[in-house]
């Protein structure tokens, strides 16, 4: 397959590019490098600079890549903003980048005859599920603008697929963390907000301490419960998803998580096995639901996919990557 990875210089797009290359696929990356880094692009992938909100940037790549008689088979969309608290304070930036960006990309795909699209959605579309366990058919009632924009994108893809005969694979990610086993790539942003890298920065003395946001949630230990999935497991699911939709089996919407929930306190305790984590409780963070854990039976059944890497491996790989990054 020839795969266009839009946002392929970012953390998830970069790891997916690596897994696509390892599976023998031809990878083309489009990225505006606003938050991504060329270093995350696999050396065997072809890189084009461009902005998802500019249709000609996308059509230019699709046209250039069709010149050898082998047009792009499937386009993957990773070029989104994804920080829950930032979406609460800057909702318009989230609608512009996430919703308008996808609309422009879909228009370019339809114009250029690309029939398959893989889209990164999120567990945040479920909102605050009563049981804390999310199934794909559960109601979608987001409690923050990030989740709202992703839900709007999901709906757009489904309508466009119906009108223009596209196949889609929508993945609802839970909490993605960790680094590729080669340690060539990992989460290397300056402005980190996600739990696992912040825990490891505290472990390495790169920040004074970790703040645990809220200890009065309706969970067993009062801290929020999330489902942590290793980036390599998640990236491999994208290869399977792209292969599925390009092989005439139709479209799909599936959760990607580990199927297990861990509280913030449990994550910190697991990390303590690797290094001391200085931490302190702080007030709740806006937009955080108490519990989000994936039911992953659909991904198992339809894709034959099974996450292989556990929380300890996630934590260790992020710590090792951060050590390498900082020469620690
Ligand atoms: N969290 C925390 N301290 C931090 C960062 C995150 O206590 O410095 C908590 C956050 O409130 C949430 C969980 O860790 O309950 C996961 O947050 P993250 O930002 O990693 O992902 P999200 O679930 O928001 O997508």
CSV table of C-alpha atoms and ligand atoms in Angstrom, one decimal:
chain,number,residue,atom,x,y,z
A,1,UNK,CA,0.0,0.0,0.0
A,2,UNK,CA,1.0,3.6,-0.5
A,3,UNK,CA,0.0,5.5,2.6
A,4,UNK,CA,-0.2,9.2,3.1
A,5,UNK,CA,0.4,10.0,6.8
A,6,UNK,CA,-0.9,13.6,7.4
A,7,UNK,CA,0.8,14.7,10.7
A,8,UNK,CA,3.4,12.0,10.2
A,9,UNK,CA,6.1,14.1,12.0
A,10,UNK,CA,4.3,14.0,15.3
A,11,UNK,CA,4.4,11.4,18.0
A,12,UNK,CA,1.6,9.0,16.9
A,13,UNK,CA,2.0,9.7,13.2
A,14,UNK,CA,5.8,9.1,13.5
A,15,UNK,CA,5.4,5.8,15.2
A,16,UNK,CA,2.7,4.7,12.8
A,17,UNK,CA,5.1,5.6,9.9
A,18,UNK,CA,7.7,3.4,11.5
A,19,UNK,CA,5.3,0.4,11.8
A,20,UNK,CA,4.0,0.9,8.2
A,21,UNK,CA,7.6,0.9,6.9
A,22,UNK,CA,8.4,-2.2,9.0
A,23,UNK,CA,5.3,-3.9,7.5
A,24,UNK,CA,6.6,-3.2,4.0
A,25,UNK,CA,4.3,-0.3,3.0
A,26,UNK,CA,5.3,2.8,1.0
A,27,UNK,CA,5.0,5.9,3.3
A,28,UNK,CA,4.5,9.5,2.4
A,29,UNK,CA,4.4,12.1,5.1
A,30,UNK,CA,2.7,15.6,5.0
A,31,UNK,CA,3.3,17.8,8.0
A,32,UNK,CA,3.6,21.5,8.7
A,33,UNK,CA,6.1,20.9,11.5
A,34,UNK,CA,4.2,23.2,13.9
A,35,UNK,CA,4.4,20.6,16.7
A,36,UNK,CA,6.1,17.7,14.8
A,37,UNK,CA,9.7,17.2,14.1
A,38,UNK,CA,11.4,15.8,11.0
A,39,UNK,CA,13.3,13.5,13.2
A,40,UNK,CA,10.1,11.5,13.8
A,41,UNK,CA,9.8,10.7,10.1
A,42,UNK,CA,11.2,7.3,9.1
A,43,UNK,CA,14.3,7.6,6.8
A,44,UNK,CA,12.5,5.5,4.2
A,45,UNK,CA,9.4,7.7,4.1
A,46,UNK,CA,9.1,10.7,1.7
A,47,UNK,CA,8.4,14.0,3.4
A,48,UNK,CA,6.4,16.9,2.1
A,49,UNK,CA,5.9,20.1,4.0
A,50,UNK,CA,2.3,21.3,4.0
A,51,UNK,CA,-0.6,22.5,6.1
A,52,UNK,CA,-3.8,20.4,6.4
A,53,UNK,CA,-5.9,23.6,6.3
A,54,UNK,CA,-4.6,24.4,2.9
A,55,UNK,CA,-6.2,22.2,0.3
A,56,UNK,CA,-3.5,22.8,-2.4
A,57,UNK,CA,-0.8,21.5,0.0
A,58,UNK,CA,-2.7,18.2,0.1
A,59,UNK,CA,-3.6,18.0,-3.6
A,60,UNK,CA,0.0,18.8,-4.5
A,61,UNK,CA,1.2,15.7,-2.7
A,62,UNK,CA,-1.5,13.5,-4.0
A,63,UNK,CA,-0.8,14.6,-7.5
A,64,UNK,CA,2.9,14.2,-7.2
A,65,UNK,CA,2.5,10.7,-5.7
A,66,UNK,CA,0.2,9.6,-8.5
A,67,UNK,CA,2.7,10.5,-11.1
A,68,UNK,CA,4.4,7.1,-10.9
A,69,UNK,CA,1.1,5.3,-11.7
A,70,UNK,CA,0.7,4.3,-8.0
A,71,UNK,CA,-1.5,6.8,-6.3
A,72,UNK,CA,-2.0,7.0,-2.6
A,73,UNK,CA,-4.3,4.1,-1.5
A,74,UNK,CA,-5.1,5.3,2.0
A,75,UNK,CA,-4.7,8.6,3.9
A,76,UNK,CA,-4.2,8.7,7.7
A,77,UNK,CA,-5.1,11.8,9.7
A,78,UNK,CA,-3.0,12.7,12.7
A,79,UNK,CA,-2.7,16.5,12.3
A,80,UNK,CA,-4.8,17.5,15.3
A,81,UNK,CA,-4.6,19.4,18.5
A,82,UNK,CA,-5.2,17.0,21.5
A,83,UNK,CA,-4.7,18.7,24.8
A,84,UNK,CA,-7.9,18.6,26.9
A,85,UNK,CA,-7.2,21.6,29.1
A,86,UNK,CA,-5.9,23.7,26.2
A,87,UNK,CA,-9.2,22.9,24.3
A,88,UNK,CA,-11.2,24.2,27.3
A,89,UNK,CA,-9.3,27.6,27.1
A,90,UNK,CA,-9.0,27.8,23.3
A,91,UNK,CA,-12.0,26.0,21.8
A,92,UNK,CA,-11.9,28.0,18.5
A,93,UNK,CA,-8.4,26.9,17.8
A,94,UNK,CA,-9.6,23.3,18.2
A,95,UNK,CA,-12.5,23.7,15.9
A,96,UNK,CA,-10.3,25.4,13.3
A,97,UNK,CA,-7.5,22.9,13.4
A,98,UNK,CA,-9.4,19.7,14.0
A,99,UNK,CA,-12.7,20.2,12.2
A,100,UNK,CA,-11.8,22.6,9.4
A,101,UNK,CA,-8.5,20.7,8.9
A,102,UNK,CA,-10.3,17.4,8.4
A,103,UNK,CA,-12.9,19.0,6.2
A,104,UNK,CA,-10.2,20.4,3.9
A,105,UNK,CA,-8.3,17.1,3.8
A,106,UNK,CA,-11.5,15.1,3.0
A,107,UNK,CA,-12.3,17.5,0.1
A,108,UNK,CA,-8.8,17.0,-1.3
A,109,UNK,CA,-9.1,13.2,-0.9
A,110,UNK,CA,-12.5,13.2,-2.7
A,111,UNK,CA,-11.2,15.4,-5.5
A,112,UNK,CA,-8.1,13.2,-6.0
A,113,UNK,CA,-10.0,9.9,-5.8
A,114,UNK,CA,-8.4,8.6,-2.6
A,115,UNK,CA,-11.0,6.1,-1.3
A,116,UNK,CA,-9.7,5.1,2.1
A,117,UNK,CA,-9.2,7.2,5.3
A,118,UNK,CA,-7.9,6.3,8.7
A,119,UNK,CA,-8.8,8.8,11.4
A,120,UNK,CA,-7.5,9.4,15.0
A,121,UNK,CA,-10.4,9.9,17.3
A,122,UNK,CA,-10.5,9.7,21.1
A,123,UNK,CA,-12.0,8.3,24.2
A,124,UNK,CA,-13.0,11.9,25.0
A,125,UNK,CA,-16.0,11.4,22.7
A,126,UNK,CA,-17.6,9.2,25.4
A,127,UNK,CA,-17.7,12.0,28.0
A,128,UNK,CA,-18.3,10.7,31.5
A,129,UNK,CA,-19.5,7.1,31.1
A,130,UNK,CA,-21.4,5.8,34.1
A,131,UNK,CA,-19.6,2.5,34.3
A,132,UNK,CA,-16.2,4.0,33.2
A,133,UNK,CA,-15.9,1.2,30.5
A,134,UNK,CA,-16.5,2.4,27.0
A,135,UNK,CA,-18.0,0.4,24.2
A,136,UNK,CA,-18.1,1.8,20.6
A,137,UNK,CA,-21.9,1.8,20.6
A,138,UNK,CA,-22.2,3.7,23.9
A,139,UNK,CA,-23.6,7.2,23.9
A,140,UNK,CA,-21.2,10.0,22.9
A,141,UNK,CA,-21.5,13.0,25.1
A,142,UNK,CA,-18.2,14.8,25.3
A,143,UNK,CA,-17.5,17.1,28.3
A,144,UNK,CA,-14.7,19.1,26.7
A,145,UNK,CA,-14.1,20.9,23.3
A,146,UNK,CA,-11.4,18.4,22.4
A,147,UNK,CA,-13.9,15.5,22.5
A,148,UNK,CA,-16.6,17.7,20.8
A,149,UNK,CA,-14.3,18.4,17.8
A,150,UNK,CA,-13.3,14.8,17.4
A,151,UNK,CA,-17.0,13.7,17.5
A,152,UNK,CA,-17.8,16.3,14.9
A,153,UNK,CA,-15.0,14.9,12.8
A,154,UNK,CA,-16.3,11.3,13.2
A,155,UNK,CA,-19.7,12.4,12.0
A,156,UNK,CA,-18.2,14.3,9.1
A,157,UNK,CA,-16.3,11.3,7.9
A,158,UNK,CA,-19.4,9.0,8.1
A,159,UNK,CA,-21.5,11.4,6.0
A,160,UNK,CA,-18.7,12.0,3.5
A,161,UNK,CA,-18.1,8.3,3.2
A,162,UNK,CA,-21.8,7.7,2.5
A,163,UNK,CA,-21.9,10.5,-0.1
A,164,UNK,CA,-18.6,9.7,-1.9
A,165,UNK,CA,-18.1,6.0,-1.3
A,166,UNK,CA,-15.1,6.2,1.0
A,167,UNK,CA,-14.0,3.5,3.4
A,168,UNK,CA,-13.1,4.7,6.8
A,169,UNK,CA,-11.3,3.4,9.9
A,170,UNK,CA,-12.0,5.5,13.0
A,171,UNK,CA,-9.9,4.7,16.0
A,172,UNK,CA,-10.9,6.0,19.4
A,173,UNK,CA,-7.6,6.2,21.3
A,174,UNK,CA,-7.3,5.9,25.1
A,175,UNK,CA,-4.1,7.1,26.8
A,176,UNK,CA,-1.2,6.6,24.4
A,177,UNK,CA,2.3,6.6,25.9
A,178,UNK,CA,5.7,5.0,25.7
A,179,UNK,CA,8.4,5.0,23.0
A,180,UNK,CA,9.6,2.8,20.1
A,181,UNK,CA,11.9,0.0,21.3
A,182,UNK,CA,14.7,1.4,19.2
A,183,UNK,CA,14.4,4.7,21.2
A,184,UNK,CA,14.9,6.4,17.8
A,185,UNK,CA,11.5,8.2,18.4
A,186,UNK,CA,9.3,9.0,21.3
A,187,UNK,CA,7.3,11.9,22.7
A,188,UNK,CA,9.8,14.7,22.4
A,189,UNK,CA,7.7,17.9,22.7
A,190,UNK,CA,8.8,20.8,24.8
A,191,UNK,CA,5.4,21.5,26.3
A,192,UNK,CA,4.3,18.2,27.9
A,193,UNK,CA,1.0,17.8,29.5
A,194,UNK,CA,0.4,14.1,29.5
A,195,UNK,CA,0.8,12.0,32.7
A,196,UNK,CA,3.5,9.4,31.7
A,197,UNK,CA,6.1,11.8,30.4
A,198,UNK,CA,5.6,14.2,33.3
A,199,UNK,CA,6.0,11.4,35.7
A,200,UNK,CA,9.3,10.5,34.0
A,201,UNK,CA,10.5,14.1,33.9
A,202,UNK,CA,9.9,14.2,37.7
A,203,UNK,CA,11.9,10.9,38.0
A,204,UNK,CA,14.8,12.4,36.1
A,205,UNK,CA,14.8,15.7,38.1
A,206,UNK,CA,13.8,17.6,34.9
A,207,UNK,CA,10.9,19.0,36.9
A,208,UNK,CA,10.7,19.5,40.6
A,209,UNK,CA,7.6,17.3,41.1
A,210,UNK,CA,4.5,15.8,39.6
A,211,UNK,CA,1.2,17.3,40.5
A,212,UNK,CA,-1.6,14.8,40.9
A,213,UNK,CA,-4.8,16.6,39.7
A,214,UNK,CA,-7.6,15.8,42.1
A,215,UNK,CA,-7.9,13.2,44.8
A,216,UNK,CA,-11.7,13.4,45.3
A,217,UNK,CA,-13.0,11.7,42.2
A,218,UNK,CA,-15.5,8.8,42.5
A,219,UNK,CA,-12.8,6.2,42.0
A,220,UNK,CA,-11.3,3.6,44.4
A,221,UNK,CA,-8.4,5.9,45.4
A,222,UNK,CA,-9.9,9.2,44.5
A,223,UNK,CA,-7.6,9.9,41.5
A,224,UNK,CA,-8.7,9.6,37.8
A,225,UNK,CA,-8.6,6.2,36.1
A,226,UNK,CA,-7.3,5.9,32.5
A,227,UNK,CA,-6.4,3.1,30.1
A,228,UNK,CA,-2.8,3.4,29.0
A,229,UNK,CA,-1.8,1.8,25.7
A,230,UNK,CA,1.7,1.5,24.3
A,231,UNK,CA,2.4,3.6,21.2
A,232,UNK,CA,3.8,0.6,19.3
A,233,UNK,CA,0.6,-1.5,19.9
A,234,UNK,CA,-1.4,1.5,18.8
A,235,UNK,CA,0.7,2.1,15.7
A,236,UNK,CA,0.5,-1.6,14.7
A,237,UNK,CA,-3.3,-1.4,14.9
A,238,UNK,CA,-3.2,1.4,12.2
A,239,UNK,CA,-1.4,-0.9,9.9
A,240,UNK,CA,-4.1,-3.5,10.4
A,241,UNK,CA,-6.9,-0.9,10.1
A,242,UNK,CA,-5.5,0.4,6.8
A,243,UNK,CA,-5.1,-3.2,5.4
A,244,UNK,CA,-8.7,-4.0,6.5
A,245,UNK,CA,-10.3,-1.1,4.7
A,246,UNK,CA,-8.3,-1.4,1.6
A,247,UNK,CA,-9.2,-5.1,1.3
A,248,UNK,CA,-12.9,-4.5,0.6
A,249,UNK,CA,-14.1,-5.5,4.1
A,250,UNK,CA,-15.9,-2.2,4.6
A,251,UNK,CA,-15.5,0.5,7.3
A,252,UNK,CA,-14.9,0.3,11.0
A,253,UNK,CA,-14.9,2.3,14.2
A,254,UNK,CA,-13.0,0.7,17.1
A,255,UNK,CA,-11.5,1.6,20.5
A,256,UNK,CA,-7.8,1.3,20.9
A,257,UNK,CA,-6.8,0.8,24.6
A,258,UNK,CA,-5.3,-1.9,26.7
A,259,UNK,CA,-8.6,-2.9,28.3
A,260,UNK,CA,-7.2,-2.2,31.8
A,261,UNK,CA,-7.7,0.9,33.9
A,262,UNK,CA,-5.1,2.5,36.2
A,263,UNK,CA,-5.5,5.4,38.5
A,264,UNK,CA,-3.0,8.3,38.5
A,265,UNK,CA,-1.8,7.0,41.9
A,266,UNK,CA,-1.3,3.5,40.5
A,267,UNK,CA,0.7,4.9,37.6
A,268,UNK,CA,2.9,6.8,40.0
A,269,UNK,CA,3.3,3.6,42.2
A,270,UNK,CA,4.2,1.5,39.1
A,271,UNK,CA,6.8,4.2,38.1
A,272,UNK,CA,8.3,4.1,41.7
A,273,UNK,CA,9.6,0.6,40.7
A,274,UNK,CA,11.9,2.4,38.3
A,275,UNK,CA,12.8,5.6,40.1
A,276,UNK,CA,11.6,7.9,42.9
A,277,UNK,CA,8.7,10.2,41.8
A,278,UNK,CA,8.4,13.4,43.9
A,279,UNK,CA,4.7,14.3,43.8
A,280,UNK,CA,2.0,16.4,45.4
A,281,UNK,CA,-1.8,16.6,45.2
A,282,UNK,CA,-3.3,19.6,43.4
A,283,UNK,CA,-6.8,20.7,42.5
A,284,UNK,CA,-8.8,18.9,39.8
A,285,UNK,CA,-7.9,19.9,36.2
A,286,UNK,CA,-10.8,21.3,34.1
A,287,UNK,CA,-12.4,18.8,31.6
A,288,UNK,CA,-11.2,15.6,33.3
A,289,UNK,CA,-13.7,12.7,33.5
A,290,UNK,CA,-13.3,10.4,36.5
A,291,UNK,CA,-12.9,7.1,34.6
A,292,UNK,CA,-12.2,6.0,31.0
A,293,UNK,CA,-11.3,2.4,30.2
A,294,UNK,CA,-11.7,0.7,26.8
A,295,UNK,CA,-13.7,-2.3,25.9
A,296,UNK,CA,-11.4,-3.6,23.2
A,297,UNK,CA,-13.3,-6.7,22.1
A,298,UNK,CA,-14.2,-5.1,18.7
A,299,UNK,CA,-10.6,-4.4,17.7
A,300,UNK,CA,-9.6,-7.9,18.8
A,301,UNK,CA,-12.4,-9.5,16.7
A,302,UNK,CA,-12.3,-7.4,13.6
A,303,UNK,CA,-8.6,-6.7,13.3
A,304,UNK,CA,-7.2,-9.7,15.1
A,305,UNK,CA,-5.3,-7.2,17.1
A,306,UNK,CA,-4.1,-7.7,20.7
A,307,UNK,CA,-2.1,-5.2,22.7
A,308,UNK,CA,1.2,-6.8,23.8
A,309,UNK,CA,2.9,-4.2,25.9
A,310,UNK,CA,1.9,-3.6,29.5
A,311,UNK,CA,2.1,-0.5,31.8
A,312,UNK,CA,5.5,-1.4,33.1
A,313,UNK,CA,6.8,-1.5,29.5
A,314,UNK,CA,5.1,1.8,28.7
A,315,UNK,CA,6.8,3.5,31.7
A,316,UNK,CA,10.2,1.9,31.1
A,317,UNK,CA,10.3,2.8,27.4
A,318,UNK,CA,9.3,6.5,28.1
A,319,UNK,CA,11.9,6.7,30.9
A,320,UNK,CA,14.6,5.2,28.6
A,321,UNK,CA,13.6,7.6,25.8
A,322,UNK,CA,13.7,10.6,28.1
A,323,UNK,CA,17.1,9.6,29.4
A,324,UNK,CA,18.5,9.4,25.9
A,325,UNK,CA,16.8,12.7,24.9
A,326,UNK,CA,18.4,14.5,27.9
A,327,UNK,CA,21.6,12.6,28.0
A,328,UNK,CA,20.7,11.6,31.5
B,1,LIG,N1,-2.6,14.1,35.3
B,1,LIG,C1,-2.0,14.5,36.5
B,1,LIG,N2,-0.9,15.3,36.6
B,1,LIG,C2,-0.3,15.7,35.4
B,1,LIG,C3,-0.9,15.3,34.2
B,1,LIG,C4,-2.0,14.5,34.1
B,1,LIG,O1,-2.6,14.1,37.6
B,1,LIG,O2,0.7,16.4,35.5
B,1,LIG,C5,-3.8,13.3,35.3
B,1,LIG,C6,-4.9,14.0,34.5
B,1,LIG,O3,-5.7,14.8,35.4
B,1,LIG,C7,-5.7,12.8,34.1
B,1,LIG,C8,-4.7,11.7,33.8
B,1,LIG,O4,-3.5,12.1,34.5
B,1,LIG,O5,-6.6,12.3,35.1
B,1,LIG,C9,-4.3,11.5,32.4
B,1,LIG,O6,-4.1,12.8,31.9
B,1,LIG,P1,-3.4,13.0,30.5
B,1,LIG,O7,-3.2,14.5,30.3
B,1,LIG,O8,-2.2,12.2,30.4
B,1,LIG,O9,-4.4,12.4,29.4
B,1,LIG,P2,-6.0,12.7,29.1
B,1,LIG,O10,-6.7,11.6,29.8
B,1,LIG,O11,-6.3,14.1,29.6
B,1,LIG,O12,-6.1,12.6,27.6
